Structure formats: C-alpha cells, structure tokens
C-alpha cells in the first residue's frame, strides 16, 4: 500500500453512476453529503477520487473516462448488486465509505493494466489501454496468426482469436475461455486461446500462458480481412491489422485503500462458488 500526495486538504471527487434507479439513488445521497462538506469538492475535472456506482462494467467505463489521468486518480467502486471484483462497497455501506474518505490519507492499492498497440496496413497506429482484457478475432473466416513472445516466434495459431488479460481481468472473459485466475498482485499478462484448431496438421500450445511483465506479446495476422478487436467493453472492426502488440502498461490503476477490503480469494469464492456446505 502506498500514498498519494495532496497539495491541499480538499479531496476533489467525481461521482459516476449507471442508469439504474438504485445507482441514481446512491449518487444523489453522495452528492448531497459532499456538496455541503468543506473537506470535499465535487468535480468531473481532474478529480483525486472517482466514485463509480453500479457494477464492474461501470467501473470499466469510469476507468476509460479517466485513463489518461491514472497517475493522479484513485477509484472507488460501489456495487448496487452483489459484490463485484472492482467494487469494495455495497450500496448499503455508503456511510462507511463517507467515513473512510473523511479519514483518508491518500492510501492506495494498485493493479497492472494492459497496453495495446495495433498497426494497420495503411500505417495507422492505434494505442489503447485495458483494465480487463483485449481480444483479437477474425469473424468471417478462421484467424491465422503468428504468435511471438518477446520477439520469439512461438506458434502459428488457427482458430477464432486470442484474449490477452490483466490479472484483475483474469476472472472475466479470460475465465470463460478456460484461463487461470491470477492474483492481482502478480504483475503478468495472460494469453488465452479462443477456440483454437488442433488436429494432426495444426497445433497450438492449448493452455493459457502467463507472461511476465518485462515481456511483450505480438500477434501477426497472416490473412487480410476484417479483424474484430475488443478493449474491455468496447469493440472495433478494423481492416487489415498487420500486428497487435500487448504489454503491461507503465501506469497502474489505483484504488482507494479500504480498511475492510474483501480479500481477492473471498471475492472469487463469492462470485463463483457461493456458500459452502458445513
Ligand atoms: P457485460 O454487461 O456483458 O457483463 C459481463 C459480466 O462480466 C458482468 O457480470 C460483469 O460484472 C462481469 N465482469 C466484468 N469485469 C469482471 C472482472 N474483472 N471479473 C469478474 N467479472 C467481471 O459487460 P460489461 O459489464 O461491460 O463488462 C465487459 C466485460 O465483459 C469484458 O471486459 C469481458 O471481460 C466480459 N465479457 C465476458 C464474456 C464471457 O464471459 N463470455 C464475453 C464478452 C465479454
């Protein structure tokens, strides 16, 4: 756990909520409290703390709204459903959140994010950041691509596509694809196949790969056509992707450190296992 430095004692707070009735209700309550409190300043511009109200999807949207200010922003997630992976508070714990923010000293918990660099045939370069994962797929026909790990040609992939996930994204799409769950303090990327073709002629490794932070993943499509590229909750159709490179970003996402923070494994158990028989 490390600390953010404030230049004054006022915390600049942005509140972002999804359209659900319960989220709007929570947002109204927080607005009312912070508006009359001299320790807080409500603003969407250059906030110190971004409070996202909704679920993991809402936190992903909040991340992308402030992805160019990651060095100065900390996030807090409030879940208006059951406990999420990026949400430390439930909607009935708002008083606890307000109390914790009043006593806040700038403590933060930080997790790695993904940097994506796409090169198109026309020379255009597209850069993006992902909190969960990025995928690349060829929808119209089988995707054929060379996969390089740290500039070493590792395999020739045939199938629907590939996913590259962050540690915190490992419990999302990556898990549905059969990838491993990675503790978010492990700074690594996970490369997971999407429906690879494996027979006597074509061969891929078949397991998801955990790639350390110093190494880069490069996917080089071998056929022209439209590639469907996703970055978290956004999808783009791009013509003739020449190469797609994936790194751990030099920035991280920072969350406000919460005294009652639920452990990662408890969240995994809560989301995927549920109550155990006694
Ligand atoms: P969405 O509405 O389709 O919801 C996807 C589900 O994933 C929600 O239940 C959400 O709470 C959950 N989720 C999001 N991030 C998570 C995380 N890090 N760990 C565990 N669960 C998580 O879309 P959304 O809410 O905008 O979320 C976008 C995400 O959906 C993508 O980043 C991708 O990971 C995931 N997704 C999953 C599949 C799949 O599992 N087959 C397919 C497409 C996208």
Coordinates of C-alpha atoms and ligand atoms in Angstrom, one line a residue:
X1 CA 0.0 0.0 0.0
X2 CA 1.4 3.4 -1.0
X3 CA 0.2 7.0 -0.6
X4 CA -0.9 9.8 -3.0
X5 CA 0.2 13.4 -2.2
X6 CA -2.4 16.1 -1.9
X7 CA -1.4 19.7 -2.4
X8 CA -4.2 20.8 -0.1
X9 CA -6.6 19.1 2.2
X10 CA -9.7 19.1 0.0
X11 CA -10.4 15.9 -1.9
X12 CA -11.7 16.5 -5.4
X13 CA -14.4 13.9 -6.0
X14 CA -16.2 12.8 -9.3
X15 CA -19.3 10.7 -9.0
X16 CA -20.3 8.5 -11.9
X17 CA -23.4 6.2 -11.9
X18 CA -25.1 3.9 -14.3
X19 CA -28.8 4.5 -15.3
X20 CA -30.3 2.1 -12.7
X21 CA -32.7 3.5 -10.2
X22 CA -30.7 2.2 -7.2
X23 CA -27.4 3.7 -8.6
X24 CA -29.0 7.1 -9.1
X25 CA -30.4 7.0 -5.6
X26 CA -26.9 6.3 -4.2
X27 CA -25.4 9.0 -6.3
X28 CA -28.0 11.6 -5.1
X29 CA -27.2 10.7 -1.5
X30 CA -23.4 11.1 -2.1
X31 CA -23.9 14.4 -3.9
X32 CA -26.0 15.8 -1.0
X33 CA -23.3 14.8 1.5
X34 CA -20.3 16.1 -0.4
X35 CA -21.9 19.3 -1.6
X36 CA -22.2 20.6 2.0
X37 CA -18.8 19.3 3.2
X38 CA -15.8 21.7 3.1
X39 CA -13.4 18.6 3.0
X40 CA -14.7 17.6 -0.5
X41 CA -15.1 19.4 -3.8
X42 CA -17.4 17.8 -6.4
X43 CA -16.0 18.0 -9.9
X44 CA -15.6 15.8 -13.0
X45 CA -12.4 17.7 -13.9
X46 CA -9.1 16.5 -12.6
X47 CA -10.6 14.6 -9.6
X48 CA -8.5 12.9 -6.9
X49 CA -11.1 10.2 -6.3
X50 CA -13.6 8.8 -8.8
X51 CA -16.6 7.0 -7.2
X52 CA -18.2 4.6 -9.7
X53 CA -21.7 3.4 -8.8
X54 CA -23.2 0.3 -10.5
X55 CA -21.0 -2.8 -11.0
X56 CA -17.8 -3.9 -12.6
X57 CA -19.0 -2.7 -16.0
X58 CA -19.5 0.8 -14.6
X59 CA -16.0 0.8 -13.1
X60 CA -14.6 -0.2 -16.5
X61 CA -16.4 2.8 -18.0
X62 CA -15.1 5.1 -15.2
X63 CA -11.5 3.7 -15.9
X64 CA -11.8 4.6 -19.6
X65 CA -13.1 8.1 -18.8
X66 CA -10.0 8.8 -16.7
X67 CA -7.5 6.5 -18.3
X68 CA -5.2 9.5 -19.2
X69 CA -5.1 10.7 -15.6
X70 CA -4.2 7.4 -13.9
X71 CA -1.2 8.9 -12.1
X72 CA -3.4 11.3 -10.1
X73 CA -6.7 9.5 -9.8
X74 CA -7.9 6.8 -7.3
X75 CA -11.1 4.8 -7.9
X76 CA -13.7 3.5 -5.5
X77 CA -16.4 1.2 -6.7
X78 CA -19.9 0.9 -5.1
X79 CA -21.9 -2.1 -6.2
X80 CA -25.7 -1.8 -6.4
X81 CA -26.0 -5.6 -7.0
X82 CA -23.9 -8.3 -5.3
X83 CA -20.2 -7.7 -4.5
X84 CA -18.1 -7.2 -7.6
X85 CA -14.4 -7.6 -8.4
X86 CA -13.7 -3.8 -8.7
X87 CA -16.2 -2.7 -6.1
X88 CA -15.3 -2.5 -2.4
X89 CA -18.6 -1.2 -1.1
X90 CA -22.2 -2.3 -1.4
X91 CA -25.0 0.3 -1.7
X92 CA -26.0 -0.1 2.0
X93 CA -22.4 0.8 3.1
X94 CA -22.3 4.4 1.9
X95 CA -22.0 5.8 5.4
X96 CA -18.9 3.6 5.9
X97 CA -17.5 4.9 2.6
X98 CA -18.0 8.5 3.6
X99 CA -16.4 7.9 7.0
X100 CA -13.4 6.2 5.3
X101 CA -13.0 9.1 2.8
X102 CA -13.1 11.7 5.6
X103 CA -10.2 9.8 7.3
X104 CA -8.4 9.2 4.0
X105 CA -4.7 9.8 3.9
X106 CA -4.2 9.0 0.3
X107 CA -3.6 5.3 0.7
X108 CA -4.0 3.3 -2.4
X109 CA -3.9 -0.3 -3.8
X110 CA -2.6 -0.5 -7.4
X111 CA -3.0 -3.1 -10.1
X112 CA -1.4 -3.6 -13.5
X113 CA -3.2 -2.6 -16.7
X114 CA -2.7 -3.7 -20.4
X115 CA -1.2 -1.5 -23.1
X116 CA -2.3 -2.4 -26.7
X117 CA -0.5 -1.1 -29.9
X118 CA -2.2 -2.0 -33.2
X119 CA -0.6 -1.4 -36.5
X120 CA -2.9 -1.3 -39.6
X121 CA -1.9 -1.9 -43.2
X122 CA -2.3 1.8 -44.1
X123 CA 0.3 2.6 -41.5
X124 CA -2.2 3.8 -38.9
X125 CA -1.2 3.0 -35.3
X126 CA -3.9 2.7 -32.6
X127 CA -2.9 2.7 -29.0
X128 CA -5.3 1.7 -26.1
X129 CA -5.4 0.7 -22.5
X130 CA -7.4 -2.1 -21.0
X131 CA -8.3 -2.9 -17.4
X132 CA -9.8 -6.4 -18.0
X133 CA -8.6 -7.6 -21.4
X134 CA -8.2 -7.1 -25.1
X135 CA -9.2 -9.7 -27.7
X136 CA -8.5 -10.0 -31.4
X137 CA -10.8 -12.2 -33.6
X138 CA -11.5 -12.8 -37.3
X139 CA -15.2 -13.4 -37.6
X140 CA -15.7 -14.1 -41.3
X141 CA -13.1 -16.9 -41.5
X142 CA -10.6 -18.8 -39.4
X143 CA -8.0 -16.4 -37.9
X144 CA -4.5 -17.5 -38.8
X145 CA -1.8 -15.6 -36.9
X146 CA 1.8 -16.0 -35.9
X147 CA 2.3 -15.5 -32.1
X148 CA 5.5 -14.0 -30.8
X149 CA 6.5 -13.9 -27.2
X150 CA 9.3 -11.4 -26.6
X151 CA 10.2 -11.5 -30.3
X152 CA 10.5 -15.3 -30.4
X153 CA 8.0 -16.9 -32.9
X154 CA 6.1 -19.2 -30.5
X155 CA 3.3 -20.8 -32.6
X156 CA 1.1 -20.4 -35.7
X157 CA -2.4 -20.0 -34.3
X158 CA -5.6 -21.1 -36.1
X159 CA -8.9 -20.5 -34.6
X160 CA -11.4 -17.8 -33.6
X161 CA -9.0 -15.5 -31.9
X162 CA -7.0 -14.7 -28.8
X163 CA -7.5 -12.9 -25.5
X164 CA -4.9 -11.0 -23.5
X165 CA -6.0 -10.3 -20.0
X166 CA -4.7 -8.4 -17.0
X167 CA -4.6 -10.1 -13.5
X168 CA -7.8 -8.4 -12.5
X169 CA -9.4 -9.3 -15.8
X170 CA -8.5 -12.9 -15.3
X171 CA -11.8 -13.6 -13.6
X172 CA -13.8 -12.0 -16.5
X173 CA -13.8 -13.2 -20.2
X174 CA -10.5 -15.0 -19.7
X175 CA -12.1 -17.3 -17.1
X176 CA -14.9 -18.2 -19.5
X177 CA -12.3 -19.1 -22.1
X178 CA -10.7 -21.6 -19.6
X179 CA -7.9 -19.3 -18.5
X180 CA -6.4 -19.3 -15.0
X181 CA -7.4 -16.9 -12.2
X182 CA -4.4 -14.8 -11.4
X183 CA -4.0 -12.9 -8.1
X184 CA -4.0 -9.2 -9.0
X185 CA -0.6 -8.6 -7.2
X186 CA 1.1 -10.8 -9.8
X187 CA 2.3 -8.5 -12.5
X188 CA 1.8 -10.6 -15.6
X189 CA -0.4 -10.9 -18.7
X190 CA -2.4 -14.0 -19.6
X191 CA -2.6 -15.1 -23.3
X192 CA -5.6 -17.3 -23.8
X193 CA -6.8 -19.0 -27.0
X194 CA -10.4 -18.6 -28.3
X195 CA -11.4 -21.9 -30.0
X196 CA -8.1 -23.0 -31.4
X197 CA -8.0 -25.5 -34.2
X198 CA -5.9 -28.5 -33.1
X199 CA -5.5 -31.6 -35.2
X200 CA -2.8 -33.6 -37.0
X201 CA -1.9 -30.7 -39.2
X202 CA -2.4 -27.6 -37.0
X203 CA -1.0 -27.3 -33.4
X204 CA -1.1 -24.6 -30.7
X205 CA 0.0 -25.0 -27.1
X206 CA -3.6 -25.3 -25.9
X207 CA -3.0 -23.9 -22.4
X208 CA -3.2 -20.3 -21.4
X209 CA 0.2 -18.7 -20.9
X210 CA 1.2 -16.4 -18.1
X211 CA 3.7 -13.8 -19.4
X212 CA 5.9 -11.8 -17.1
X213 CA 5.7 -8.0 -17.1
X214 CA 9.1 -7.5 -18.9
X215 CA 7.9 -9.5 -21.9
X216 CA 5.7 -8.5 -24.9
X217 CA 3.1 -10.5 -26.8
X218 CA 2.8 -9.9 -30.5
X219 CA 0.1 -11.3 -32.8
X220 CA 0.7 -11.1 -36.5
X221 CA -2.3 -12.0 -38.6
X222 CA -1.4 -13.9 -41.8
X223 CA -4.6 -13.1 -43.8
X224 CA -6.1 -9.8 -44.9
X225 CA -9.7 -9.1 -43.9
X226 CA -11.7 -7.5 -41.1
X227 CA -10.5 -8.1 -37.5
X228 CA -12.7 -7.6 -34.6
X229 CA -10.7 -6.1 -31.7
X230 CA -12.2 -5.6 -28.3
X231 CA -10.8 -3.5 -25.4
X232 CA -12.8 -4.2 -22.2
X233 CA -16.4 -3.3 -23.0
X234 CA -15.7 -1.7 -26.5
X235 CA -15.5 -3.5 -29.8
X236 CA -14.0 -2.2 -33.1
X237 CA -13.9 -3.7 -36.6
X238 CA -10.6 -2.9 -38.2
X239 CA -9.4 -3.7 -41.8
X240 CA -6.1 -5.5 -42.3
X241 CA -4.4 -5.5 -38.9
X242 CA -0.7 -6.0 -39.6
X243 CA 0.3 -6.6 -36.0
X244 CA -1.1 -6.3 -32.5
X245 CA 1.3 -5.8 -29.6
X246 CA 0.4 -6.2 -25.9
X247 CA 2.5 -5.0 -22.9
X248 CA 2.0 -4.3 -19.2
X249 CA 1.5 -0.5 -19.1
X250 CA 3.9 1.7 -17.3
X251 CA 0.9 3.1 -15.4
X252 CA -1.3 1.2 -13.0
X253 CA -4.9 1.7 -11.8
X254 CA -5.1 2.9 -8.2
X255 CA -8.0 2.2 -5.9
X256 CA -8.7 4.0 -2.6
X257 CA -7.4 1.6 0.1
X258 CA -10.4 0.4 2.1
X259 CA -9.9 -0.8 5.7
X260 CA -12.5 -3.5 5.3
X261 CA -11.2 -4.6 1.8
X262 CA -12.6 -8.1 1.0
X263 CA -9.7 -10.4 0.0
X264 CA -9.4 -11.4 -3.6
X265 CA -10.0 -15.1 -2.9
X266 CA -13.1 -14.3 -0.9
X267 CA -14.4 -12.4 -4.0
X268 CA -13.6 -15.3 -6.2
X269 CA -15.4 -17.6 -3.9
X270 CA -18.4 -15.3 -3.5
X271 CA -18.7 -14.9 -7.3
X272 CA -18.1 -18.5 -8.5
X273 CA -18.6 -20.9 -5.6
X274 CA -21.1 -19.4 -3.2
X275 CA -21.9 -20.8 0.3
X276 CA -20.1 -24.0 1.3
X277 CA -22.0 -26.8 3.0
X278 CA -21.0 -27.0 6.7
Ligands
LIG1 P1 -21.5 -7.3 -19.7 O1 -22.7 -6.5 -19.4 O2 -21.5 -8.3 -20.8 O3 -21.1 -8.1 -18.3 C1 -20.1 -9.1 -18.3 C2 -20.0 -9.7 -16.9 O4 -18.7 -9.7 -16.5 C3 -20.7 -8.9 -15.8 O5 -21.4 -9.8 -14.9 C4 -19.6 -8.2 -15.1 O6 -19.9 -7.9 -13.7 C5 -18.5 -9.2 -15.2 N1 -17.2 -8.7 -15.1 C6 -16.6 -7.6 -15.6 N2 -15.4 -7.4 -15.2 C7 -15.1 -8.5 -14.4 C8 -13.9 -9.0 -13.7 N3 -12.8 -8.3 -13.8 N4 -14.0 -10.1 -13.0 C9 -15.1 -10.8 -13.0 N5 -16.3 -10.5 -13.6 C10 -16.2 -9.3 -14.3 O7 -20.3 -6.3 -19.9 P2 -19.6 -5.3 -19.0 O8 -20.2 -5.3 -17.6 O9 -19.5 -4.0 -19.7 O10 -18.2 -6.0 -18.9 C11 -17.3 -6.1 -20.0 C12 -16.5 -7.3 -19.8 O11 -17.4 -8.4 -20.1 C13 -15.4 -7.5 -20.7 O12 -14.2 -6.8 -20.2 C14 -15.2 -9.0 -20.7 O13 -14.3 -9.4 -19.7 C15 -16.6 -9.5 -20.3 N6 -17.1 -10.4 -21.3 C16 -17.2 -11.7 -21.0 C17 -17.6 -12.7 -21.9 C18 -17.7 -14.1 -21.5 O14 -17.5 -14.4 -20.3 N7 -18.1 -15.0 -22.4 C19 -17.8 -12.3 -23.2 C20 -17.6 -10.9 -23.6 C21 -17.2 -10.0 -22.6

